[in-house]
């Protein structure tokens, strides 16, 4: 059993466990932390997938920026642990919602896994064959040629997000 | 050459004038117009009939083309042959007299009503003439329904009286039942022969069909349906119920419409379709049976009625029964002959009773009359003549016609059946004499019982100062009719009495298919038997009169005694066999109940509309239920979205 | 060598976990986190496929997804804040004024 | 061009009325508005008479044809014309609208809009009768509902909203299915010729499979049956009639109901002859049930308007029976009966309107003895009543007689049953007439009722005159319509022999071929 | 230069949006500025550009294809934009909505919509989708004062994010299958020989369908719609109910009718089922609503169902019908919701059914116009809606989808019932006299335009129908 495999299993385990932690965790603070962990593990998987650059961005942007934003908000609103479901109808609804949702998620998981396993292992004919995709140059080229428009479009996206965030979160004058 | 259309048109014009400007005219003027028009039309009729008689030709004229659709083509055409000649003379002649009579009788009415009355009367005359002159079934039907309308209007003339209004409606509706048969009959004939012209139908039928001795063939069906129409119009079982009620109308109306003319339309119609009926023995048998039964039934009822007009009404029904009997045994001429004589004496009787009522300020109950002889001499004597005539006392008009019928019945084939009919006929003759003279004695003899307190508004003027006999206009009519009642019969003196029975030979061609050989109607039996039977019936007439004398003149106590002894029978008769009640309970009420409870409230509101609104309600309920899914909880929303996704994937994976 | 499917299955599982988060947590912020998990699961698919297809598109898409995730996070958190201003709570069940 | 002018003349009037009415509800403008509306409706009537005058009675074809391409991509045209069948329905519409306006002269609630809706309605109705293009027909058919909806809903009586909504939904539910059938027909045409078409002339020649005919006829028939209304689909009618203002009732009974029967005659029968012959007996049966049912229910109605409404169900049963007979007398009688019913029932509703104008009630029990109070009114009432119970020499008789003849040639049993309607009609009409007009004046409120006003004379005289004229000189009308009707009959019987089996209710056949649907 | 031709409309909108922001930035507090002007100019400019681009089939960067299909949608979107702006002027200030941001976001949203309609790359579609979604989320929650607005915004946002994750996953599977996100390259992979389609393909189809169905608010992905429509400021409701639908359907059609077209037999049953439940639920639940915005939300769900018939029919008629229907729906719905918005006031939205009682008396003209728009939505001739409905149904019938068509027409009858409820309120119910604000001139202009359009499309649709037919030739 070679290193790659071992690494894969380790990272996969971490990711899954961490994610489970995120959704199983009452305290949003911990959730965020755990999520960062799982992202770290994902970054590891990216490395295994010969995508170091992506791995780095994953760490820097995702774990570094976005998650910090979350953390910031959690702090700001300062709600240490979520309050138990309201009593009465809504509460009951909530719990039933939970059950339904959990069941559905399970079903979905099974569906996807089953479907993908149905796809078959050697489905790409040759495995691990292809040319290296780790080169940042390639990525850069492709990003600014093939995906130039999408790239430009994201600028609008971000602009919208900014304006939106401002207009919503801004206190009343 | 006279214009046939003018004959009905003139009274119609009278109607138009009186209907539109009548209320602005004086009584004299509107009454005058009415009489003038009908008299004029009488003159025309005489002229027309003269041409027919002299030329031995039927006149046929087309006013305009009425309906055309595909192969169906109905010209609005009139036909004057021997049969219709008799009819139009009766209608216009007696009609004129009754118009004149009315001038006096209706005099107390306010101007407007007076004009309205005469307009209706004219309209009736017009329609009646259309009926008898119509050359095709639809045109005849125009008159047929038209007279029905007029009778409706005239019966309900005093519309403020609910009874009158009811009677009018009843008359119309019952007639409608008959018309239903008439229409179907027409349909059958049209579909069978492709035409509705009476002559054409007759010709086609005679040429293509043999007599349907066995089973119900097309002709039989058609004639039976037509006969249903006749029973409605001519008040035969089962549709006679409207006629007695019709007495709610003014008495001259009863005389004209419900005695002399309209009610005989059924008889006329059968005569008109004689060719067809002859081809359907079954129908003829039915006609005869119904006629006889009606005659007897009405006679018995007439025996115990106390309303002077109702007695006459039932006697009319009974006499009509005679006519149908005649038709049924194929003695068309005899039937028409009786129709013609009956028109005289029955009109006379009604007008006489009218004079009585008029004098008594609207009193109609025999029990409150009596001893009027000395007060109303003219009325009394004329009335007496009428009574004698109808009773069949020899040498008066009624005698000849009635005897002709009985004789033909006796001599007709199907021995047993016809002898039965004959027997009943004789019995009825006896009854007729009895109740007529009961009427005479109760009304005119003895001394006055009770006084007219509850009077009809229209005669209020007559109240107060003592009884006065008929005013001139009325007296004139009475006298003319009395003369008619005596001599009218002499156009039909049977061979047995050395007469030529001219009417028979005159009418005969009208009952044959066009172009058929004119052989005289075969009469079985010999002159001696005929004379014998004549004597017998005459005897019966006198017997009837005798009975009447015994019970109601000599010792009235006996009458009451008998009526008490046969209490049940008496009650049944005086309640007219409860027929009205039976009809009401068995037909009218059920229909009302079913319509209200079953159809309207049940099927309509409950069933259909219930279903419709049910759909609406269902949608609303579903809506109310489904909107609850929208709990407002974001989790539910996500769940539904998620569920959708899972289902979609599942659909793809597990298919 | 790890076959592609393992990665795909892994991402599938992550995706499912993310969806579960939406329902299990009674806290708006954690719900957002769950969405992030889902997005990352998809990212993993892209990268893996790209790797096996020998194309960098997979990674590039990942970048875009990250951007989108960032934008969503910004707006989402803003909305969370304004909600919190109105109701002083983060429980999703508290916001059911609009229904039926 | 002329025909279009006639069709849209009322609409022009409607718009003008809106302008003349001014902003808001200016009561001072009401007389002006009324007169403009009346003038336009009279002009329209004159124009329809002009059509009749110029109409060539000998020809069976459409005349005054106007044909412009409208939506060429789908073979939809603005294609209108008049033939012997539609001619008199146009005249009828033109005849009744002014009377309707007169009958609601006393409306004071927003006269402007009232007149607007009536005139708009008239245009829609005229449009329905002249359309030869099915799409155009449907447009008018549906557009018609809106003004009627408002007339009932705004100017109606107590339960007007319920009645209005019921009316519009009920009618729509039927007609939308017809829309589907129309579209299917167009694509069927495309399947044959490659291009869809809504032109009636061309659609005649689409050789549909019996199954397709079966379903499409059902769709058409349902729409029309609801409009007529044929027996089980009639329950919207009493409500609509009772709640509608007089003008609404007059137009509804006078013209709108005819569209159902007109549709059967013009579209359902000739388009789907095989199915038509297959369904004719059932249609006839329903018709007869309707005749008796309507009459029986009418008999026991306490409300005058309801009574007349149910009598309409009965009368239109005759019309449908005549159509089902598909022979010349039957169909001609049917068309003639449409006209009669328009005149006489329209008249009856005007009468009821006059009564409720005076007494603000329509309960029979409220009246009685009116003959003593308002004799002229009652005289008119009488004639119209007689017309509606089909007394000879009134219009009603001609229609029913022809229908019965035609029906008898086709089916004896049904005819016999139908003929008994003759009795019932007399019963309920006369009973009503008697309770309202005869007997003593029971209700003091009735003692001082005024007789006909000049305006009401203007309504009654033409109506009564028409009742009698049509009864005495029917050929004036029968002759011009005969050729067109013969044409329809020939078409219906052209495909005799082909028998329809009821298909399994599974899926409806696909008229459109795949390549017609091929996308580029 | 031609390289950039295809994105000119998008660029114009983006620039005008930025202009609006700048203006907002430089305007002194309290100073009034005709912000709507930017929007109108921008939309008009984009429309103009689209018209110039007509028939050029310009393509940019290989991912934006301004073929006539996209351009038609562009024009619809521009109409939506112009009308929204016309109604917004003064109304926005009245409701104390931050004007600059409002216009900017609206324009950005429009920009994203056009992008989405023209994109031929799943990735770009995704980005565009996010642009317009984020903008609309924010617009929904933009009334900071109202809790309802915020709640609506968040619900819409969270579900949107959730669903876009699904969509993205679908893209991922498509990518996995073909190694690309470009439509033309994908289609090769999907149109593999007649053998059973690979599981991944099916997964992709399913997940993409989920994503689109959420955006067009088809059942069971519709749940956000009523809440979002009710909570959002009325004008935003009008905007998103029409614009988002148009864009989403454009992309929906483009994706399902070109690359996924080979899998027709796989997705037609699926979409048919969804369409049926959508039509039924939309109309049925609409019946009992008492809030007009909510009622129209359900009606828009139903209309989504009708529109899906066009995709299901999957023939040229269907494609053209979608375009035409979107146009008629946009105009009618904007008109109706526009009137609702105009009747509101700063304090009170007046969007409850009872608020319309007696409108006929107090505002006859508005009532009449409202009626026109509602009847158009209900599909009555001679309004535009009728032609739209007829068009879409005839597409379905052409393919023999009779049952779908029948369900559609029957549900449309039901829908008429609740449209008429409003009419009944306005005309047949005596109303308590609420104070009605005066109409800004721009709004009057907008209503006039909408009315004219409704009748033009209803009576003389020929031109536009031919245009629509001409626009579909290029979605391969």
PDB file of N, CA and C in Angstrom, chain A residues 8-9 19 23-25 35 39 45-46 49-50 53-54 57-58 62 69 82-83 85 98 101 105 116 124 130 133 139 142 146-147 151 154 169 171, chain C residues 4-8 10 14 19-21 23-27 33 36-37 40 43 51 54 57 59-60 63-64 66 69 77-78 85 89 91 93:
ATOM      1  N   UNK A   8      -4.410   9.368   0.857  1.00  0.00           N
ATOM      2  CA  UNK A   8      -5.799   9.553   0.433  1.00  0.00           C
ATOM      3  C   UNK A   8      -6.751   9.188   1.548  1.00  0.00           C
ATOM      4  N   UNK A   9      -6.524   7.954   2.080  1.00  0.00           N
ATOM      5  CA  UNK A   9      -7.464   7.499   3.100  1.00  0.00           C
ATOM      6  C   UNK A   9      -7.437   8.420   4.297  1.00  0.00           C
ATOM      7  N   UNK A  19     -16.255  17.235   8.483  1.00  0.00           N
ATOM      8  CA  UNK A  19     -17.541  17.725   7.970  1.00  0.00           C
ATOM      9  C   UNK A  19     -18.670  17.241   8.857  1.00  0.00           C
ATOM     10  N   UNK A  23     -21.553  19.534  10.942  1.00  0.00           N
ATOM     11  CA  UNK A  23     -23.017  19.479  10.977  1.00  0.00           C
ATOM     12  C   UNK A  23     -23.513  18.885  12.287  1.00  0.00           C
ATOM     13  N   UNK A  24     -22.636  18.252  13.025  1.00  0.00           N
ATOM     14  CA  UNK A  24     -23.092  17.641  14.268  1.00  0.00           C
ATOM     15  C   UNK A  24     -22.806  18.509  15.475  1.00  0.00           C
ATOM     16  N   UNK A  25     -22.317  19.663  15.227  1.00  0.00           N
ATOM     17  CA  UNK A  25     -21.761  20.507  16.275  1.00  0.00           C
ATOM     18  C   UNK A  25     -22.745  21.601  16.650  1.00  0.00           C
ATOM     19  N   UNK A  35     -14.676  23.046  10.028  1.00  0.00           N
ATOM     20  CA  UNK A  35     -14.777  23.195   8.574  1.00  0.00           C
ATOM     21  C   UNK A  35     -13.410  23.555   8.016  1.00  0.00           C
ATOM     22  N   UNK A  39     -11.338  21.590   5.213  1.00  0.00           N
ATOM     23  CA  UNK A  39     -10.800  22.224   4.007  1.00  0.00           C
ATOM     24  C   UNK A  39      -9.324  21.930   3.880  1.00  0.00           C
ATOM     25  N   UNK A  45      -5.908  16.550  -0.381  1.00  0.00           N
ATOM     26  CA  UNK A  45      -6.376  15.706  -1.493  1.00  0.00           C
ATOM     27  C   UNK A  45      -6.029  16.366  -2.826  1.00  0.00           C
ATOM     28  N   UNK A  46      -6.187  17.673  -2.881  1.00  0.00           N
ATOM     29  CA  UNK A  46      -5.835  18.368  -4.127  1.00  0.00           C
ATOM     30  C   UNK A  46      -4.389  18.099  -4.468  1.00  0.00           C
ATOM     31  N   UNK A  49      -4.007  15.055  -5.990  1.00  0.00           N
ATOM     32  CA  UNK A  49      -4.558  15.087  -7.348  1.00  0.00           C
ATOM     33  C   UNK A  49      -3.694  15.932  -8.282  1.00  0.00           C
ATOM     34  N   UNK A  50      -2.466  16.215  -7.830  1.00  0.00           N
ATOM     35  CA  UNK A  50      -1.548  16.924  -8.710  1.00  0.00           C
ATOM     36  C   UNK A  50      -2.051  18.333  -9.001  1.00  0.00           C
ATOM     37  N   UNK A  53      -1.434  24.151  -6.822  1.00  0.00           N
ATOM     38  CA  UNK A  53      -1.875  25.551  -6.834  1.00  0.00           C
ATOM     39  C   UNK A  53      -3.267  25.665  -6.224  1.00  0.00           C
ATOM     40  N   UNK A  54      -4.148  24.796  -6.680  1.00  0.00           N
ATOM     41  CA  UNK A  54      -5.496  24.798  -6.139  1.00  0.00           C
ATOM     42  C   UNK A  54      -5.456  24.579  -4.637  1.00  0.00           C
ATOM     43  N   UNK A  57      -4.546  27.790  -3.022  1.00  0.00           N
ATOM     44  CA  UNK A  57      -5.679  28.733  -2.997  1.00  0.00           C
ATOM     45  C   UNK A  57      -6.706  28.277  -1.991  1.00  0.00           C
ATOM     46  N   UNK A  58      -6.953  26.982  -1.982  1.00  0.00           N
ATOM     47  CA  UNK A  58      -7.947  26.456  -1.040  1.00  0.00           C
ATOM     48  C   UNK A  58      -7.604  26.940   0.367  1.00  0.00           C
ATOM     49  N   UNK A  62     -10.028  30.012   0.889  1.00  0.00           N
ATOM     50  CA  UNK A  62     -11.148  29.418   1.605  1.00  0.00           C
ATOM     51  C   UNK A  62     -10.913  29.480   3.106  1.00  0.00           C
ATOM     52  N   UNK A  69     -14.123  35.225   7.623  1.00  0.00           N
ATOM     53  CA  UNK A  69     -15.328  36.058   7.552  1.00  0.00           C
ATOM     54  C   UNK A  69     -16.425  35.458   8.426  1.00  0.00           C
ATOM     55  N   UNK A  82     -26.349  27.412  19.744  1.00  0.00           N
ATOM     56  CA  UNK A  82     -27.713  27.643  19.242  1.00  0.00           C
ATOM     57  C   UNK A  82     -28.697  27.251  20.323  1.00  0.00           C
ATOM     58  N   UNK A  83     -29.753  28.037  20.462  1.00  0.00           N
ATOM     59  CA  UNK A  83     -30.758  27.731  21.479  1.00  0.00           C
ATOM     60  C   UNK A  83     -31.558  26.523  21.007  1.00  0.00           C
ATOM     61  N   UNK A  85     -34.655  24.127  20.046  1.00  0.00           N
ATOM     62  CA  UNK A  85     -35.804  24.489  19.196  1.00  0.00           C
ATOM     63  C   UNK A  85     -36.929  25.057  20.025  1.00  0.00           C
ATOM     64  N   UNK A  98     -35.777  17.934  10.836  1.00  0.00           N
ATOM     65  CA  UNK A  98     -34.457  17.287  10.986  1.00  0.00           C
ATOM     66  C   UNK A  98     -34.505  15.861  10.475  1.00  0.00           C
ATOM     67  N   UNK A 101     -34.970  15.567   6.810  1.00  0.00           N
ATOM     68  CA  UNK A 101     -33.761  15.986   6.125  1.00  0.00           C
ATOM     69  C   UNK A 101     -32.679  14.942   6.228  1.00  0.00           C
ATOM     70  N   UNK A 105     -30.931  13.061   3.175  1.00  0.00           N
ATOM     71  CA  UNK A 105     -29.491  13.153   2.900  1.00  0.00           C
ATOM     72  C   UNK A 105     -28.913  11.764   2.757  1.00  0.00           C
ATOM     73  N   UNK A 116     -22.316   6.284  -8.761  1.00  0.00           N
ATOM     74  CA  UNK A 116     -20.907   6.414  -9.163  1.00  0.00           C
ATOM     75  C   UNK A 116     -20.254   5.044  -9.212  1.00  0.00           C
ATOM     76  N   UNK A 124     -12.390   5.381 -17.228  1.00  0.00           N
ATOM     77  CA  UNK A 124     -11.682   6.280 -18.146  1.00  0.00           C
ATOM     78  C   UNK A 124     -10.704   5.533 -19.033  1.00  0.00           C
ATOM     79  N   UNK A 130      -2.964  10.682 -17.649  1.00  0.00           N
ATOM     80  CA  UNK A 130      -2.925  11.921 -18.419  1.00  0.00           C
ATOM     81  C   UNK A 130      -1.729  12.816 -18.112  1.00  0.00           C
ATOM     82  N   UNK A 133      -1.246  18.302 -14.791  1.00  0.00           N
ATOM     83  CA  UNK A 133      -2.082  19.503 -14.762  1.00  0.00           C
ATOM     84  C   UNK A 133      -1.632  20.428 -13.642  1.00  0.00           C
ATOM     85  N   UNK A 139      -2.426  26.769 -16.159  1.00  0.00           N
ATOM     86  CA  UNK A 139      -3.630  27.312 -15.526  1.00  0.00           C
ATOM     87  C   UNK A 139      -3.806  28.762 -15.926  1.00  0.00           C
ATOM     88  N   UNK A 142      -4.850  29.165 -19.601  1.00  0.00           N
ATOM     89  CA  UNK A 142      -6.235  28.754 -19.821  1.00  0.00           C
ATOM     90  C   UNK A 142      -7.192  29.761 -19.187  1.00  0.00           C
ATOM     91  N   UNK A 146      -9.161  30.830 -22.393  1.00  0.00           N
ATOM     92  CA  UNK A 146     -10.392  30.038 -22.547  1.00  0.00           C
ATOM     93  C   UNK A 146     -11.493  30.545 -21.612  1.00  0.00           C
ATOM     94  N   UNK A 147     -11.099  30.971 -20.416  1.00  0.00           N
ATOM     95  CA  UNK A 147     -12.117  31.351 -19.449  1.00  0.00           C
ATOM     96  C   UNK A 147     -12.113  32.838 -19.165  1.00  0.00           C
ATOM     97  N   UNK A 151     -13.974  34.916 -16.181  1.00  0.00           N
ATOM     98  CA  UNK A 151     -13.138  35.672 -15.247  1.00  0.00           C
ATOM     99  C   UNK A 151     -13.647  37.090 -15.105  1.00  0.00           C
ATOM    100  N   UNK A 154     -16.829  37.330 -13.178  1.00  0.00           N
ATOM    101  CA  UNK A 154     -16.749  37.259 -11.720  1.00  0.00           C
ATOM    102  C   UNK A 154     -16.531  38.642 -11.116  1.00  0.00           C
ATOM    103  N   UNK A 169     -26.236  45.021   5.144  1.00  0.00           N
ATOM    104  CA  UNK A 169     -25.719  44.977   6.511  1.00  0.00           C
ATOM    105  C   UNK A 169     -25.539  46.369   7.107  1.00  0.00           C
ATOM    106  N   UNK A 171     -25.941  49.761   8.803  1.00  0.00           N
ATOM    107  CA  UNK A 171     -26.917  50.236   9.788  1.00  0.00           C
ATOM    108  C   UNK A 171     -27.718  51.391   9.196  1.00  0.00           C
TER     109      UNK A 171
ATOM    110  N   UNK C   4     -10.305   7.135  -9.879  1.00  0.00           N
ATOM    111  CA  UNK C   4     -11.129   8.345  -9.847  1.00  0.00           C
ATOM    112  C   UNK C   4     -12.363   8.168  -8.965  1.00  0.00           C
ATOM    113  N   UNK C   5     -12.972   7.013  -9.114  1.00  0.00           N
ATOM    114  CA  UNK C   5     -14.247   6.828  -8.421  1.00  0.00           C
ATOM    115  C   UNK C   5     -14.166   7.097  -6.937  1.00  0.00           C
ATOM    116  N   UNK C   6     -13.022   6.745  -6.356  1.00  0.00           N
ATOM    117  CA  UNK C   6     -12.913   6.985  -4.914  1.00  0.00           C
ATOM    118  C   UNK C   6     -13.125   8.449  -4.629  1.00  0.00           C
ATOM    119  N   UNK C   7     -12.472   9.273  -5.448  1.00  0.00           N
ATOM    120  CA  UNK C   7     -12.630  10.716  -5.227  1.00  0.00           C
ATOM    121  C   UNK C   7     -14.081  11.128  -5.432  1.00  0.00           C
ATOM    122  N   UNK C   8     -14.639  10.600  -6.515  1.00  0.00           N
ATOM    123  CA  UNK C   8     -16.022  10.996  -6.805  1.00  0.00           C
ATOM    124  C   UNK C   8     -16.931  10.585  -5.660  1.00  0.00           C
ATOM    125  N   UNK C  10     -16.128  10.021  -2.624  1.00  0.00           N
ATOM    126  CA  UNK C  10     -15.839  10.871  -1.474  1.00  0.00           C
ATOM    127  C   UNK C  10     -16.605  12.181  -1.582  1.00  0.00           C
ATOM    128  N   UNK C  14     -19.416  13.800   0.870  1.00  0.00           N
ATOM    129  CA  UNK C  14     -19.328  15.155   1.426  1.00  0.00           C
ATOM    130  C   UNK C  14     -20.588  15.946   1.081  1.00  0.00           C
ATOM    131  N   UNK C  19     -25.707  18.527   2.670  1.00  0.00           N
ATOM    132  CA  UNK C  19     -27.172  18.663   2.658  1.00  0.00           C
ATOM    133  C   UNK C  19     -27.725  18.382   4.047  1.00  0.00           C
ATOM    134  N   UNK C  20     -27.191  17.337   4.700  1.00  0.00           N
ATOM    135  CA  UNK C  20     -27.699  17.002   6.038  1.00  0.00           C
ATOM    136  C   UNK C  20     -27.582  18.217   6.950  1.00  0.00           C
ATOM    137  N   UNK C  21     -26.496  18.953   6.787  1.00  0.00           N
ATOM    138  CA  UNK C  21     -26.287  20.107   7.657  1.00  0.00           C
ATOM    139  C   UNK C  21     -27.462  21.071   7.625  1.00  0.00           C
ATOM    140  N   UNK C  23     -30.413  20.542   7.443  1.00  0.00           N
ATOM    141  CA  UNK C  23     -31.566  20.124   8.244  1.00  0.00           C
ATOM    142  C   UNK C  23     -31.224  19.926   9.708  1.00  0.00           C
ATOM    143  N   UNK C  24     -29.970  19.521   9.946  1.00  0.00           N
ATOM    144  CA  UNK C  24     -29.642  19.152  11.324  1.00  0.00           C
ATOM    145  C   UNK C  24     -29.396  20.371  12.191  1.00  0.00           C
ATOM    146  N   UNK C  25     -28.842  21.403  11.628  1.00  0.00           N
ATOM    147  CA  UNK C  25     -28.444  22.518  12.481  1.00  0.00           C
ATOM    148  C   UNK C  25     -29.547  23.545  12.583  1.00  0.00           C
ATOM    149  N   UNK C  26     -29.741  24.029  13.808  1.00  0.00           N
ATOM    150  CA  UNK C  26     -30.751  25.050  13.998  1.00  0.00           C
ATOM    151  C   UNK C  26     -30.068  26.388  14.175  1.00  0.00           C
ATOM    152  N   UNK C  27     -29.204  26.682  13.212  1.00  0.00           N
ATOM    153  CA  UNK C  27     -28.432  27.907  13.310  1.00  0.00           C
ATOM    154  C   UNK C  27     -28.099  28.379  11.906  1.00  0.00           C
ATOM    155  N   UNK C  33     -22.591  27.256   6.408  1.00  0.00           N
ATOM    156  CA  UNK C  33     -21.400  26.396   6.373  1.00  0.00           C
ATOM    157  C   UNK C  33     -21.706  25.127   5.597  1.00  0.00           C
ATOM    158  N   UNK C  36     -21.353  25.601   2.128  1.00  0.00           N
ATOM    159  CA  UNK C  36     -19.926  25.623   1.759  1.00  0.00           C
ATOM    160  C   UNK C  36     -19.414  24.208   1.577  1.00  0.00           C
ATOM    161  N   UNK C  37     -19.812  23.329   2.501  1.00  0.00           N
ATOM    162  CA  UNK C  37     -19.358  21.937   2.367  1.00  0.00           C
ATOM    163  C   UNK C  37     -19.779  21.383   1.013  1.00  0.00           C
ATOM    164  N   UNK C  40     -17.674  22.639  -1.718  1.00  0.00           N
ATOM    165  CA  UNK C  40     -16.351  22.021  -1.723  1.00  0.00           C
ATOM    166  C   UNK C  40     -16.398  20.607  -2.259  1.00  0.00           C
ATOM    167  N   UNK C  43     -16.266  20.919  -5.773  1.00  0.00           N
ATOM    168  CA  UNK C  43     -14.893  21.265  -6.170  1.00  0.00           C
ATOM    169  C   UNK C  43     -14.044  20.020  -6.298  1.00  0.00           C
ATOM    170  N   UNK C  51      -8.050  16.256 -13.247  1.00  0.00           N
ATOM    171  CA  UNK C  51      -6.806  15.496 -13.171  1.00  0.00           C
ATOM    172  C   UNK C  51      -6.870  14.284 -14.107  1.00  0.00           C
ATOM    173  N   UNK C  54      -6.860  15.132 -17.593  1.00  0.00           N
ATOM    174  CA  UNK C  54      -5.660  15.812 -18.039  1.00  0.00           C
ATOM    175  C   UNK C  54      -5.934  17.220 -18.507  1.00  0.00           C
ATOM    176  N   UNK C  57      -8.988  22.713 -16.700  1.00  0.00           N
ATOM    177  CA  UNK C  57     -10.305  23.345 -16.522  1.00  0.00           C
ATOM    178  C   UNK C  57     -10.879  23.025 -15.152  1.00  0.00           C
ATOM    179  N   UNK C  59      -9.504  22.639 -12.292  1.00  0.00           N
ATOM    180  CA  UNK C  59      -9.024  23.547 -11.251  1.00  0.00           C
ATOM    181  C   UNK C  59      -9.565  24.946 -11.453  1.00  0.00           C
ATOM    182  N   UNK C  60      -9.600  25.366 -12.720  1.00  0.00           N
ATOM    183  CA  UNK C  60     -10.049  26.744 -12.972  1.00  0.00           C
ATOM    184  C   UNK C  60     -11.480  26.919 -12.486  1.00  0.00           C
ATOM    185  N   UNK C  63     -11.615  27.590  -8.986  1.00  0.00           N
ATOM    186  CA  UNK C  63     -11.403  28.979  -8.573  1.00  0.00           C
ATOM    187  C   UNK C  63     -12.698  29.760  -8.648  1.00  0.00           C
ATOM    188  N   UNK C  64     -13.366  29.592  -9.777  1.00  0.00           N
ATOM    189  CA  UNK C  64     -14.626  30.326  -9.917  1.00  0.00           C
ATOM    190  C   UNK C  64     -15.585  29.973  -8.791  1.00  0.00           C
ATOM    191  N   UNK C  66     -14.877  28.999  -5.895  1.00  0.00           N
ATOM    192  CA  UNK C  66     -14.433  29.671  -4.666  1.00  0.00           C
ATOM    193  C   UNK C  66     -14.937  31.101  -4.658  1.00  0.00           C
ATOM    194  N   UNK C  69     -18.438  31.175  -3.928  1.00  0.00           N
ATOM    195  CA  UNK C  69     -18.653  30.868  -2.518  1.00  0.00           C
ATOM    196  C   UNK C  69     -18.391  32.107  -1.677  1.00  0.00           C
ATOM    197  N   UNK C  77     -24.030  36.265   4.847  1.00  0.00           N
ATOM    198  CA  UNK C  77     -23.757  36.731   6.206  1.00  0.00           C
ATOM    199  C   UNK C  77     -24.412  38.088   6.431  1.00  0.00           C
ATOM    200  N   UNK C  78     -24.391  38.922   5.400  1.00  0.00           N
ATOM    201  CA  UNK C  78     -25.058  40.222   5.547  1.00  0.00           C
ATOM    202  C   UNK C  78     -26.518  40.023   5.880  1.00  0.00           C
ATOM    203  N   UNK C  85     -30.654  41.461  13.417  1.00  0.00           N
ATOM    204  CA  UNK C  85     -31.069  42.774  13.931  1.00  0.00           C
ATOM    205  C   UNK C  85     -32.558  42.778  14.226  1.00  0.00           C
ATOM    206  N   UNK C  89     -32.108  36.535  17.025  1.00  0.00           N
ATOM    207  CA  UNK C  89     -31.903  35.093  17.113  1.00  0.00           C
ATOM    208  C   UNK C  89     -31.396  34.614  15.763  1.00  0.00           C
ATOM    209  N   UNK C  91     -32.084  31.271  14.999  1.00  0.00           N
ATOM    210  CA  UNK C  91     -32.791  30.017  14.726  1.00  0.00           C
ATOM    211  C   UNK C  91     -33.660  30.185  13.487  1.00  0.00           C
ATOM    212  N   UNK C  93     -36.134  28.614  12.628  1.00  0.00           N
ATOM    213  CA  UNK C  93     -37.559  28.426  12.909  1.00  0.00           C
ATOM    214  C   UNK C  93     -38.197  29.713  13.429  1.00  0.00           C
TER     215      UNK C  93
END
